[in-house]
mmCIF file of C-alpha atoms and ligand atoms in Angstrom:
data_model
loop_
_atom_site.group_PDB
_atom_site.id
_atom_site.type_symbol
_atom_site.label_atom_id
_atom_site.label_comp_id
_atom_site.label_asym_id
_atom_site.label_seq_id
_atom_site.Cartn_x
_atom_site.Cartn_y
_atom_site.Cartn_z
ATOM 1 C CA MET A 142 -93.815 76.519 68.130
ATOM 2 C CA ALA A 143 -91.993 75.104 65.173
ATOM 3 C CA LEU A 144 -89.087 77.280 66.134
ATOM 4 C CA ILE A 145 -89.035 75.888 69.686
ATOM 5 C CA LEU A 146 -89.216 72.333 68.391
ATOM 6 C CA ALA A 147 -86.406 72.976 65.973
ATOM 7 C CA PHE A 148 -84.430 74.475 68.796
ATOM 8 C CA ASN A 149 -85.082 71.441 71.013
ATOM 9 C CA ILE A 150 -84.028 69.034 68.319
ATOM 10 C CA PHE A 151 -80.943 71.121 67.847
ATOM 11 C CA THR A 152 -80.072 70.993 71.573
ATOM 12 C CA LEU A 153 -80.750 67.274 71.660
ATOM 13 C CA PHE A 154 -78.459 66.792 68.727
ATOM 14 C CA LEU A 155 -75.859 68.937 70.411
ATOM 15 C CA VAL A 156 -75.969 67.002 73.690
ATOM 16 C CA TYR A 157 -75.944 63.682 71.863
ATOM 17 C CA GLY A 158 -73.167 64.950 69.641
ATOM 18 C CA ILE A 159 -71.085 65.825 72.674
ATOM 19 C CA SER A 160 -71.572 62.517 74.472
ATOM 20 C CA GLU A 161 -70.796 60.615 71.276
ATOM 21 C CA GLY A 162 -67.959 62.879 70.359
ATOM 22 C CA GLN A 163 -65.669 63.056 73.344
ATOM 23 C CA LEU A 164 -64.079 61.102 76.131
ATOM 24 C CA ARG A 165 -65.612 61.354 79.578
ATOM 25 C CA THR A 166 -64.912 59.901 82.997
ATOM 26 C CA GLY A 167 -67.226 57.100 83.962
ATOM 27 C CA PHE A 168 -68.027 56.252 80.336
ATOM 28 C CA TYR A 169 -68.721 52.643 81.396
ATOM 29 C CA ALA A 170 -70.664 53.496 84.573
ATOM 30 C CA GLU A 171 -73.884 52.086 83.100
ATOM 31 C CA THR A 172 -72.672 49.682 80.434
ATOM 32 C CA CYS A 173 -69.943 47.950 82.447
ATOM 33 C CA PRO A 174 -69.699 49.305 85.986
ATOM 34 C CA GLN A 175 -67.068 46.726 86.999
ATOM 35 C CA ALA A 176 -64.648 47.620 84.186
ATOM 36 C CA GLU A 177 -62.394 49.977 86.115
ATOM 37 C CA SER A 178 -62.191 47.793 89.223
ATOM 38 C CA ILE A 179 -61.349 44.725 87.129
ATOM 39 C CA VAL A 180 -58.452 46.586 85.500
ATOM 40 C CA ARG A 181 -57.299 47.814 88.896
ATOM 41 C CA ASN A 182 -57.292 44.307 90.379
ATOM 42 C CA VAL A 183 -55.489 42.729 87.440
ATOM 43 C CA VAL A 184 -52.851 45.477 87.476
ATOM 44 C CA ARG A 185 -52.439 45.169 91.247
ATOM 45 C CA ASP A 186 -51.847 41.402 91.008
ATOM 46 C CA ALA A 187 -49.368 41.856 88.166
ATOM 47 C CA VAL A 188 -47.423 44.539 90.045
ATOM 48 C CA LEU A 189 -47.420 42.468 93.253
ATOM 49 C CA SER A 190 -45.816 39.575 91.420
ATOM 50 C CA ASN A 191 -43.368 41.828 89.555
ATOM 51 C CA PRO A 192 -42.995 45.443 90.749
ATOM 52 C CA ASN A 193 -41.485 46.644 87.477
ATOM 53 C CA THR A 194 -44.751 45.836 85.707
ATOM 54 C CA ALA A 195 -45.963 49.271 86.832
ATOM 55 C CA ALA A 196 -43.297 50.926 84.680
ATOM 56 C CA VAL A 197 -43.935 48.573 81.774
ATOM 57 C CA LEU A 198 -47.651 49.448 81.725
ATOM 58 C CA LEU A 199 -46.973 53.170 81.902
ATOM 59 C CA ARG A 200 -44.579 52.944 78.963
ATOM 60 C CA LEU A 201 -47.115 50.890 76.985
ATOM 61 C CA HIS A 202 -49.632 53.743 77.237
ATOM 62 C CA PHE A 203 -47.093 56.222 75.802
ATOM 63 C CA HIS A 204 -46.162 53.940 72.915
ATOM 64 C CA ASP A 205 -49.811 53.230 72.144
ATOM 65 C CA CYS A 206 -50.752 56.910 72.059
ATOM 66 C CA PHE A 207 -47.841 58.076 69.898
ATOM 67 C CA VAL A 208 -48.695 55.840 66.947
ATOM 68 C CA GLU A 209 -52.148 56.269 65.364
ATOM 69 C CA GLY A 210 -53.435 57.755 68.633
ATOM 70 C CA CYS A 211 -54.437 55.941 71.826
ATOM 71 C CA ASP A 212 -56.253 53.151 70.023
ATOM 72 C CA GLY A 213 -54.615 49.906 71.092
ATOM 73 C CA SER A 214 -52.891 49.551 67.702
ATOM 74 C CA ILE A 215 -49.662 48.455 69.413
ATOM 75 C CA LEU A 216 -51.446 45.449 70.928
ATOM 76 C CA ILE A 217 -52.158 43.754 67.598
ATOM 77 C CA ASP A 218 -50.163 40.579 67.043
ATOM 78 C CA ASP A 219 -51.292 39.159 63.718
ATOM 79 C CA GLY A 220 -48.269 36.921 63.351
ATOM 80 C CA THR A 221 -46.760 39.028 60.558
ATOM 81 C CA PRO A 222 -43.506 40.968 60.922
ATOM 82 C CA ASN A 223 -45.385 44.070 59.711
ATOM 83 C CA ALA A 224 -47.404 44.439 62.906
ATOM 84 C CA GLU A 225 -46.754 47.803 64.539
ATOM 85 C CA ARG A 226 -45.561 46.218 67.788
ATOM 86 C CA HIS A 227 -42.418 44.935 66.040
ATOM 87 C CA ALA A 228 -41.216 48.453 65.219
ATOM 88 C CA PHE A 229 -37.694 49.348 66.329
ATOM 89 C CA GLY A 230 -39.095 52.358 68.166
ATOM 90 C CA HIS A 231 -41.169 50.016 70.337
ATOM 91 C CA GLN A 232 -38.155 47.964 71.430
ATOM 92 C CA GLY A 233 -38.640 46.565 74.938
ATOM 93 C CA VAL A 234 -42.329 47.531 75.191
ATOM 94 C CA GLY A 235 -44.408 44.971 77.080
ATOM 95 C CA GLY A 236 -47.351 44.470 79.380
ATOM 96 C CA PHE A 237 -49.520 42.989 76.615
ATOM 97 C CA GLU A 238 -50.475 39.940 78.688
ATOM 98 C CA VAL A 239 -51.686 42.127 81.565
ATOM 99 C CA ILE A 240 -53.970 44.053 79.194
ATOM 100 C CA GLU A 241 -55.267 40.803 77.678
ATOM 101 C CA LYS A 242 -55.963 39.352 81.124
ATOM 102 C CA ALA A 243 -58.046 42.391 82.085
ATOM 103 C CA LYS A 244 -59.820 42.250 78.724
ATOM 104 C CA THR A 245 -60.693 38.562 79.167
ATOM 105 C CA GLU A 246 -62.130 39.179 82.628
ATOM 106 C CA ILE A 247 -64.110 42.169 81.396
ATOM 107 C CA GLU A 248 -65.461 40.336 78.342
ATOM 108 C CA ALA A 249 -66.750 37.562 80.608
ATOM 109 C CA ILE A 250 -69.038 40.116 82.259
ATOM 110 C CA CYS A 251 -69.720 42.747 79.594
ATOM 111 C CA ASN A 252 -69.320 41.427 76.123
ATOM 112 C CA GLY A 253 -68.061 43.799 73.435
ATOM 113 C CA VAL A 254 -68.343 46.972 75.498
ATOM 114 C CA VAL A 255 -64.933 48.025 76.807
ATOM 115 C CA SER A 256 -62.150 48.910 74.378
ATOM 116 C CA CYS A 257 -58.585 47.672 74.679
ATOM 117 C CA ALA A 258 -57.449 51.270 74.167
ATOM 118 C CA ASP A 259 -59.272 52.301 77.356
ATOM 119 C CA ILE A 260 -57.846 49.337 79.264
ATOM 120 C CA VAL A 261 -54.318 50.504 78.357
ATOM 121 C CA ALA A 262 -55.044 54.037 79.609
ATOM 122 C CA LEU A 263 -56.672 52.762 82.823
ATOM 123 C CA ALA A 264 -53.847 50.304 83.480
ATOM 124 C CA ALA A 265 -51.265 53.107 83.224
ATOM 125 C CA ARG A 266 -53.256 55.162 85.725
ATOM 126 C CA ASP A 267 -53.474 52.236 88.154
ATOM 127 C CA ALA A 268 -49.765 51.483 87.694
ATOM 128 C CA ILE A 269 -48.848 55.051 88.656
ATOM 129 C CA ALA A 270 -51.001 54.880 91.792
ATOM 130 C CA LEU A 271 -49.417 51.556 92.790
ATOM 131 C CA ALA A 272 -45.987 53.200 92.528
ATOM 132 C CA ASN A 273 -47.213 55.845 94.997
ATOM 133 C CA GLY A 274 -47.764 58.402 92.272
ATOM 134 C CA PRO A 275 -50.746 60.737 91.995
ATOM 135 C CA SER A 276 -54.289 59.361 91.598
ATOM 136 C CA TYR A 277 -56.445 60.717 88.814
ATOM 137 C CA GLU A 278 -59.547 59.995 86.786
ATOM 138 C CA VAL A 279 -59.178 58.738 83.235
ATOM 139 C CA PRO A 280 -61.691 59.946 80.682
ATOM 140 C CA THR A 281 -62.801 56.876 78.698
ATOM 141 C CA GLY A 282 -64.722 56.069 75.535
ATOM 142 C CA ARG A 283 -61.791 55.344 73.207
ATOM 143 C CA ARG A 284 -62.483 52.913 70.376
ATOM 144 C CA ASP A 285 -59.957 50.371 69.130
ATOM 145 C CA GLY A 286 -58.080 51.070 65.923
ATOM 146 C CA VAL A 287 -58.300 48.889 62.851
ATOM 147 C CA VAL A 288 -54.789 49.512 61.502
ATOM 148 C CA SER A 289 -51.482 48.023 62.588
ATOM 149 C CA ASN A 290 -48.506 48.883 60.404
ATOM 150 C CA ILE A 291 -44.853 48.843 61.414
ATOM 151 C CA SER A 292 -43.947 51.866 59.316
ATOM 152 C CA LEU A 293 -46.436 54.057 61.191
ATOM 153 C CA ALA A 294 -44.067 53.858 64.190
ATOM 154 C CA ASP A 295 -41.136 55.403 62.312
ATOM 155 C CA ASP A 296 -41.615 58.720 64.082
ATOM 156 C CA MET A 297 -41.465 57.471 67.647
ATOM 157 C CA PRO A 298 -39.259 59.721 69.802
ATOM 158 C CA ASP A 299 -35.788 58.196 69.864
ATOM 159 C CA ILE A 300 -33.256 58.137 72.653
ATOM 160 C CA SER A 301 -30.719 59.938 70.415
ATOM 161 C CA ASP A 302 -33.061 62.638 69.137
ATOM 162 C CA SER A 303 -31.902 66.215 69.618
ATOM 163 C CA ILE A 304 -33.960 68.375 71.946
ATOM 164 C CA GLN A 305 -35.389 70.086 68.837
ATOM 165 C CA GLN A 306 -36.523 66.733 67.443
ATOM 166 C CA LEU A 307 -38.049 65.729 70.762
ATOM 167 C CA LYS A 308 -39.950 69.009 70.988
ATOM 168 C CA ALA A 309 -41.132 68.695 67.385
ATOM 169 C CA LYS A 310 -42.331 65.105 67.811
ATOM 170 C CA PHE A 311 -44.339 66.092 70.889
ATOM 171 C CA LEU A 312 -45.705 69.230 69.245
ATOM 172 C CA ASN A 313 -46.787 67.058 66.351
ATOM 173 C CA LYS A 314 -49.038 65.219 68.832
ATOM 174 C CA GLY A 315 -50.370 68.456 70.313
ATOM 175 C CA LEU A 316 -48.017 68.318 73.296
ATOM 176 C CA THR A 317 -45.999 71.299 74.530
ATOM 177 C CA GLU A 318 -42.438 71.598 75.834
ATOM 178 C CA LYS A 319 -43.904 71.471 79.326
ATOM 179 C CA ASP A 320 -45.652 68.199 78.465
ATOM 180 C CA LEU A 321 -42.333 66.889 77.122
ATOM 181 C CA VAL A 322 -40.632 67.571 80.452
ATOM 182 C CA LEU A 323 -43.456 66.206 82.593
ATOM 183 C CA LEU A 324 -44.070 63.104 80.498
ATOM 184 C CA SER A 325 -40.343 62.339 80.336
ATOM 185 C CA ALA A 326 -40.513 62.409 84.133
ATOM 186 C CA ALA A 327 -42.472 59.136 83.800
ATOM 187 C CA HIS A 328 -38.917 57.778 83.833
ATOM 188 C CA THR A 329 -39.225 58.173 87.596
ATOM 189 C CA ILE A 330 -40.059 54.455 87.573
ATOM 190 C CA GLY A 331 -38.583 51.596 85.629
ATOM 191 C CA THR A 332 -35.461 50.352 83.968
ATOM 192 C CA THR A 333 -33.554 50.495 80.713
ATOM 193 C CA ALA A 334 -31.557 47.859 78.911
ATOM 194 C CA CYS A 335 -27.811 48.615 78.685
ATOM 195 C CA PHE A 336 -28.445 48.487 74.930
ATOM 196 C CA PHE A 337 -29.699 52.088 75.123
ATOM 197 C CA MET A 338 -26.625 53.217 77.102
ATOM 198 C CA THR A 339 -23.775 52.097 74.856
ATOM 199 C CA LYS A 340 -23.605 55.181 72.655
ATOM 200 C CA ARG A 341 -24.018 57.589 75.573
ATOM 201 C CA LEU A 342 -21.279 55.949 77.622
ATOM 202 C CA TYR A 343 -18.763 54.952 74.960
ATOM 203 C CA ASP A 344 -19.419 56.630 71.614
ATOM 204 C CA PHE A 345 -21.046 59.972 72.241
ATOM 205 C CA LEU A 346 -18.193 62.228 71.132
ATOM 206 C CA PRO A 347 -15.357 61.543 68.720
ATOM 207 C CA GLY A 348 -12.579 59.502 70.307
ATOM 208 C CA ASN A 349 -14.993 57.141 72.087
ATOM 209 C CA ARG A 350 -15.840 59.756 74.670
ATOM 210 C CA PRO A 351 -19.021 59.776 76.789
ATOM 211 C CA ASP A 352 -21.795 62.368 77.022
ATOM 212 C CA PRO A 353 -20.215 65.279 78.931
ATOM 213 C CA ALA A 354 -23.561 65.913 80.667
ATOM 214 C CA ILE A 355 -23.001 62.863 82.888
ATOM 215 C CA HIS A 356 -21.697 63.698 86.373
ATOM 216 C CA PRO A 357 -18.143 62.246 86.653
ATOM 217 C CA THR A 358 -18.825 59.954 89.616
ATOM 218 C CA PHE A 359 -22.070 58.775 88.025
ATOM 219 C CA LEU A 360 -20.252 58.014 84.777
ATOM 220 C CA GLU A 361 -18.058 55.481 86.570
ATOM 221 C CA GLU A 362 -21.123 53.867 88.158
ATOM 222 C CA LEU A 363 -22.937 53.624 84.844
ATOM 223 C CA LYS A 364 -19.897 52.171 83.087
ATOM 224 C CA ALA A 365 -19.566 49.553 85.829
ATOM 225 C CA LYS A 366 -23.219 48.583 85.396
ATOM 226 C CA CYS A 367 -23.111 48.598 81.597
ATOM 227 C CA PRO A 368 -19.562 47.647 80.580
ATOM 228 C CA ARG A 369 -18.553 48.265 76.985
ATOM 229 C CA SER A 370 -18.756 44.667 75.848
ATOM 230 C CA GLY A 371 -21.160 43.519 78.541
ATOM 231 C CA ASP A 372 -24.681 42.120 78.271
ATOM 232 C CA VAL A 373 -26.794 44.609 76.307
ATOM 233 C CA ASN A 374 -29.900 43.066 77.879
ATOM 234 C CA ALA A 375 -28.794 43.792 81.450
ATOM 235 C CA ARG A 376 -31.197 46.305 83.010
ATOM 236 C CA ILE A 377 -30.460 49.319 85.167
ATOM 237 C CA ALA A 378 -32.689 51.795 86.998
ATOM 238 C CA ILE A 379 -33.583 54.937 85.029
ATOM 239 C CA ASP A 380 -34.249 57.075 88.109
ATOM 240 C CA GLU A 381 -31.093 56.191 90.026
ATOM 241 C CA GLY A 382 -31.908 55.618 93.692
ATOM 242 C CA SER A 383 -35.716 55.852 93.360
ATOM 243 C CA GLU A 384 -36.835 53.572 90.546
ATOM 244 C CA ARG A 385 -39.798 52.034 92.346
ATOM 245 C CA SER A 386 -41.365 55.240 93.525
ATOM 246 C CA PHE A 387 -43.225 57.688 91.321
ATOM 247 C CA ASP A 388 -41.860 61.056 92.441
ATOM 248 C CA ILE A 389 -40.025 64.232 91.480
ATOM 249 C CA HIS A 390 -36.666 62.604 92.206
ATOM 250 C CA ILE A 391 -36.181 62.007 88.462
ATOM 251 C CA LEU A 392 -36.170 65.757 87.756
ATOM 252 C CA HIS A 393 -33.710 66.245 90.588
ATOM 253 C CA ASN A 394 -31.435 63.650 88.980
ATOM 254 C CA ILE A 395 -31.793 65.184 85.520
ATOM 255 C CA ARG A 396 -30.837 68.604 86.921
ATOM 256 C CA ASN A 397 -27.733 67.256 88.599
ATOM 257 C CA GLY A 398 -26.125 65.204 85.840
ATOM 258 C CA PHE A 399 -27.646 61.952 87.073
ATOM 259 C CA ALA A 400 -29.963 61.364 84.123
ATOM 260 C CA VAL A 401 -29.586 57.827 82.812
ATOM 261 C CA LEU A 402 -31.326 58.172 79.441
ATOM 262 C CA GLU A 403 -29.809 60.420 76.804
ATOM 263 C CA SER A 404 -33.147 62.078 75.941
ATOM 264 C CA ASP A 405 -33.693 62.971 79.608
ATOM 265 C CA ALA A 406 -30.246 64.574 79.807
ATOM 266 C CA ARG A 407 -31.060 66.803 76.802
ATOM 267 C CA LEU A 408 -33.928 68.359 78.792
ATOM 268 C CA ASN A 409 -31.351 69.971 81.042
ATOM 269 C CA ASP A 410 -29.207 71.385 78.186
ATOM 270 C CA ASP A 411 -31.982 73.410 76.595
ATOM 271 C CA GLN A 412 -32.880 76.742 78.170
ATOM 272 C CA THR A 413 -36.665 76.374 77.807
ATOM 273 C CA THR A 414 -36.950 72.831 79.116
ATOM 274 C CA LYS A 415 -34.391 73.522 81.839
ATOM 275 C CA THR A 416 -36.453 76.477 83.046
ATOM 276 C CA ILE A 417 -39.492 74.185 83.224
ATOM 277 C CA ILE A 418 -37.542 71.641 85.296
ATOM 278 C CA ASP A 419 -36.198 74.385 87.556
ATOM 279 C CA SER A 420 -39.708 75.734 88.164
ATOM 280 C CA TYR A 421 -40.391 72.677 90.346
ATOM 281 C CA PHE A 422 -37.427 73.479 92.573
ATOM 282 C CA GLY A 423 -38.190 77.073 93.548
ATOM 283 C CA LEU A 424 -37.367 78.134 97.094
ATOM 284 C CA LEU A 425 -41.032 78.025 98.069
ATOM 285 C CA ASN A 426 -41.923 74.737 96.380
ATOM 286 C CA PRO A 427 -43.920 72.675 96.926
ATOM 287 C CA LEU A 428 -46.105 74.964 99.052
ATOM 288 C CA PHE A 429 -46.276 77.712 96.471
ATOM 289 C CA GLY A 430 -45.114 77.350 92.906
ATOM 290 C CA PRO A 431 -46.230 74.557 90.529
ATOM 291 C CA SER A 432 -46.945 71.009 91.695
ATOM 292 C CA PHE A 433 -45.064 68.278 89.846
ATOM 293 C CA GLU A 434 -47.797 65.720 90.556
ATOM 294 C CA LEU A 435 -50.698 67.923 89.426
ATOM 295 C CA ASP A 436 -48.879 69.032 86.296
ATOM 296 C CA PHE A 437 -47.912 65.459 85.463
ATOM 297 C CA VAL A 438 -51.553 64.401 85.722
ATOM 298 C CA GLU A 439 -52.592 67.203 83.394
ATOM 299 C CA SER A 440 -49.994 66.114 80.835
ATOM 300 C CA ILE A 441 -50.763 62.414 80.938
ATOM 301 C CA VAL A 442 -54.507 62.969 80.642
ATOM 302 C CA LYS A 443 -53.719 65.119 77.602
ATOM 303 C CA MET A 444 -51.461 62.417 76.170
ATOM 304 C CA GLY A 445 -54.328 59.963 76.616
ATOM 305 C CA MET A 446 -56.445 62.027 74.246
ATOM 306 C CA ILE A 447 -54.077 61.928 71.276
ATOM 307 C CA GLY A 448 -55.880 60.839 68.110
ATOM 308 C CA VAL A 449 -58.638 58.984 69.939
ATOM 309 C CA LYS A 450 -61.353 57.298 67.923
ATOM 310 C CA LEU A 451 -64.846 58.016 69.214
ATOM 311 C CA GLY A 452 -68.514 57.323 68.744
ATOM 312 C CA SER A 453 -69.867 54.354 66.865
ATOM 313 C CA HIS A 454 -68.538 55.231 63.428
ATOM 314 C CA GLU A 455 -64.811 55.209 64.246
ATOM 315 C CA GLY A 456 -62.835 52.068 65.036
ATOM 316 C CA ASP A 457 -64.478 49.253 66.979
ATOM 317 C CA ILE A 458 -64.424 47.290 70.223
ATOM 318 C CA ARG A 459 -62.116 44.321 69.790
ATOM 319 C CA ARG A 460 -63.041 40.902 71.121
ATOM 320 C CA THR A 461 -59.418 40.200 71.977
ATOM 321 C CA CYS A 462 -56.785 42.901 72.222
ATOM 322 C CA THR A 463 -54.171 41.139 70.105
ATOM 323 C CA SER A 464 -56.348 40.671 67.029
ATOM 324 C CA PHE A 465 -58.846 42.541 64.892
ATOM 325 C CA ASN A 466 -62.470 41.331 64.977
HETATM 326 C C1 HEM B 793 -39.281 61.749 75.327
HETATM 327 C C2 HEM B 793 -39.093 60.678 74.612
HETATM 328 C C3 HEM B 793 -38.820 59.334 75.221
HETATM 329 C C4 HEM B 793 -37.788 58.509 74.910
HETATM 330 C C5 HEM B 793 -36.704 58.768 73.867
HETATM 331 C C6 HEM B 793 -37.911 57.336 75.742
HETATM 332 C C7 HEM B 793 -37.052 56.249 75.706
HETATM 333 C C8 HEM B 793 -37.075 55.197 76.595
HETATM 334 C C9 HEM B 793 -36.150 54.088 76.587
HETATM 335 C C10 HEM B 793 -35.011 53.887 75.604
HETATM 336 C C11 HEM B 793 -36.470 53.274 77.615
HETATM 337 C C12 HEM B 793 -35.818 51.941 78.005
HETATM 338 C C13 HEM B 793 -36.575 50.821 77.327
HETATM 339 C C14 HEM B 793 -36.058 49.455 77.626
HETATM 340 O O1 HEM B 793 -34.841 49.240 77.692
HETATM 341 O O2 HEM B 793 -36.905 48.524 77.772
HETATM 342 C C15 HEM B 793 -37.608 53.858 78.276
HETATM 343 C C16 HEM B 793 -38.240 53.312 79.359
HETATM 344 C C17 HEM B 793 -39.392 53.826 79.915
HETATM 345 N N1 HEM B 793 -40.137 54.869 79.415
HETATM 346 FE FE1 HEM B 793 -39.547 56.204 78.055
HETATM 347 N N2 HEM B 793 -38.989 57.469 76.547
HETATM 348 C C18 HEM B 793 -39.590 58.675 76.267
HETATM 349 C C19 HEM B 793 -40.755 59.151 76.821
HETATM 350 C C20 HEM B 793 -41.552 58.457 77.701
HETATM 351 C C21 HEM B 793 -42.893 58.835 78.078
HETATM 352 C C22 HEM B 793 -43.635 60.038 77.528
HETATM 353 C C23 HEM B 793 -43.328 57.912 78.978
HETATM 354 C C24 HEM B 793 -44.656 57.804 79.671
HETATM 355 C C25 HEM B 793 -45.482 58.809 79.860
HETATM 356 C C26 HEM B 793 -42.247 56.961 79.163
HETATM 357 C C27 HEM B 793 -42.265 55.919 80.051
HETATM 358 C C28 HEM B 793 -41.227 55.020 80.230
HETATM 359 C C29 HEM B 793 -41.174 54.061 81.323
HETATM 360 C C30 HEM B 793 -42.150 53.943 82.483
HETATM 361 C C31 HEM B 793 -40.010 53.290 81.115
HETATM 362 C C32 HEM B 793 -39.503 52.097 81.939
HETATM 363 C C33 HEM B 793 -39.966 50.820 81.267
HETATM 364 C C34 HEM B 793 -39.474 49.555 81.940
HETATM 365 O O3 HEM B 793 -39.070 49.575 83.093
HETATM 366 O O4 HEM B 793 -39.538 48.498 81.269
HETATM 367 N N3 HEM B 793 -41.204 57.317 78.357
HETATM 368 N N4 HEM B 793 -37.964 55.025 77.639
HETATM 369 C C1 NAG B 794 -47.915 50.679 55.839
HETATM 370 O O1 NAG B 794 -47.790 52.074 55.776
HETATM 371 C C2 NAG B 794 -46.936 52.517 54.738
HETATM 372 C C3 NAG B 794 -46.721 54.008 54.905
HETATM 373 O O2 NAG B 794 -47.916 54.675 55.164
HETATM 374 C C4 NAG B 794 -47.554 52.149 53.395
HETATM 375 O O3 NAG B 794 -46.704 52.559 52.352
HETATM 376 C C5 NAG B 794 -47.740 50.635 53.354
HETATM 377 O O4 NAG B 794 -48.420 50.277 52.172
HETATM 378 C C6 NAG B 794 -48.528 50.137 54.553
HETATM 379 N N1 NAG B 794 -48.513 48.690 54.571
HETATM 380 C C7 NAG B 794 -49.600 47.977 54.741
HETATM 381 C C8 NAG B 794 -49.410 46.475 54.768
HETATM 382 O O5 NAG B 794 -50.714 48.454 54.860
#
């Protein structure tokens, strides 16, 4: 009898331990059933008024997850220059006001229940769907971080990183070379500032020569869009010809010398990452062979689990996303 009781307590503890200890879909089904639909509506309105907001929200999720885990640390704006969001590696990241709008609407209904970290992950998912990308469920239950420090963003992947550095930075977050390829394919939507193009177009090789990986006709187009002494804030599509639609077109471009970003181009130089890209263009794809959309979903769900804070003892639920409680 005592043994059975002990066993039951043990199972109870185990079940409780699991529900406290990991993300799960529908985490807010009882505590705030409207949470996901509120995020979806706020994201939809934001994307309707500015279509590039979809890309901005997707990028925000990546930058949140790569520093201190997916914990909303990038959202903190404490007025000091030491806040993580001011890091060089986060240059151009935005979408903060969309997250705050969703948070405000959610707080009005369910006070202190839904984390900002989850809102970021949900918003990225909704943004992808609005760009005609794959739909997927987001496991939730992330808690908000209590640290924001600019130097913690020093290791963000950089546009000029070698393929070895890119692989290492992803591996460091538990992400494989395959994840690197698929997550880089998020560049299927959105834009870059010419700022990030200058080196690649004008100072890549000695003698002011460009990156030889750029297709010759594309090089002329890129130079026309981002002239040497032009406006570094001018913005150009990253997935040339398909920047509003979430699709495999980006990998097609990368394979053919039409990558815009330097880090994307490196994926086609390296044998391992190139083989991964090529696997989506087999003769029998997409009927047989791997599915770009399904594999992307697997990778982004995985990215959304980096360093998450869980349960009631880690992190907290912020009242506003830009400041600690
Ligand atoms: C592999 C390392 C990566 C590097 C070096 C990198 C770098 C960049 C750079 C320089 C830009 C242009 C930023 C601007 O001018 O505002 C950009 C844009 C973007 N990145 Fe990445 N990125 C990487 C991975 C990722 C990942 C993993 C995701 C998401 C899963 C992502 C999503 C995006 C999106 C959606 C945009 C467009 C943003 C916009 O239109 O404002 N990137 N990235
Ligand atoms: C930020 O992090 C760095 C490196 O971990 C540390 O040296 C520094 O003291 C931190 N700054 C603050 C204000 O916590």
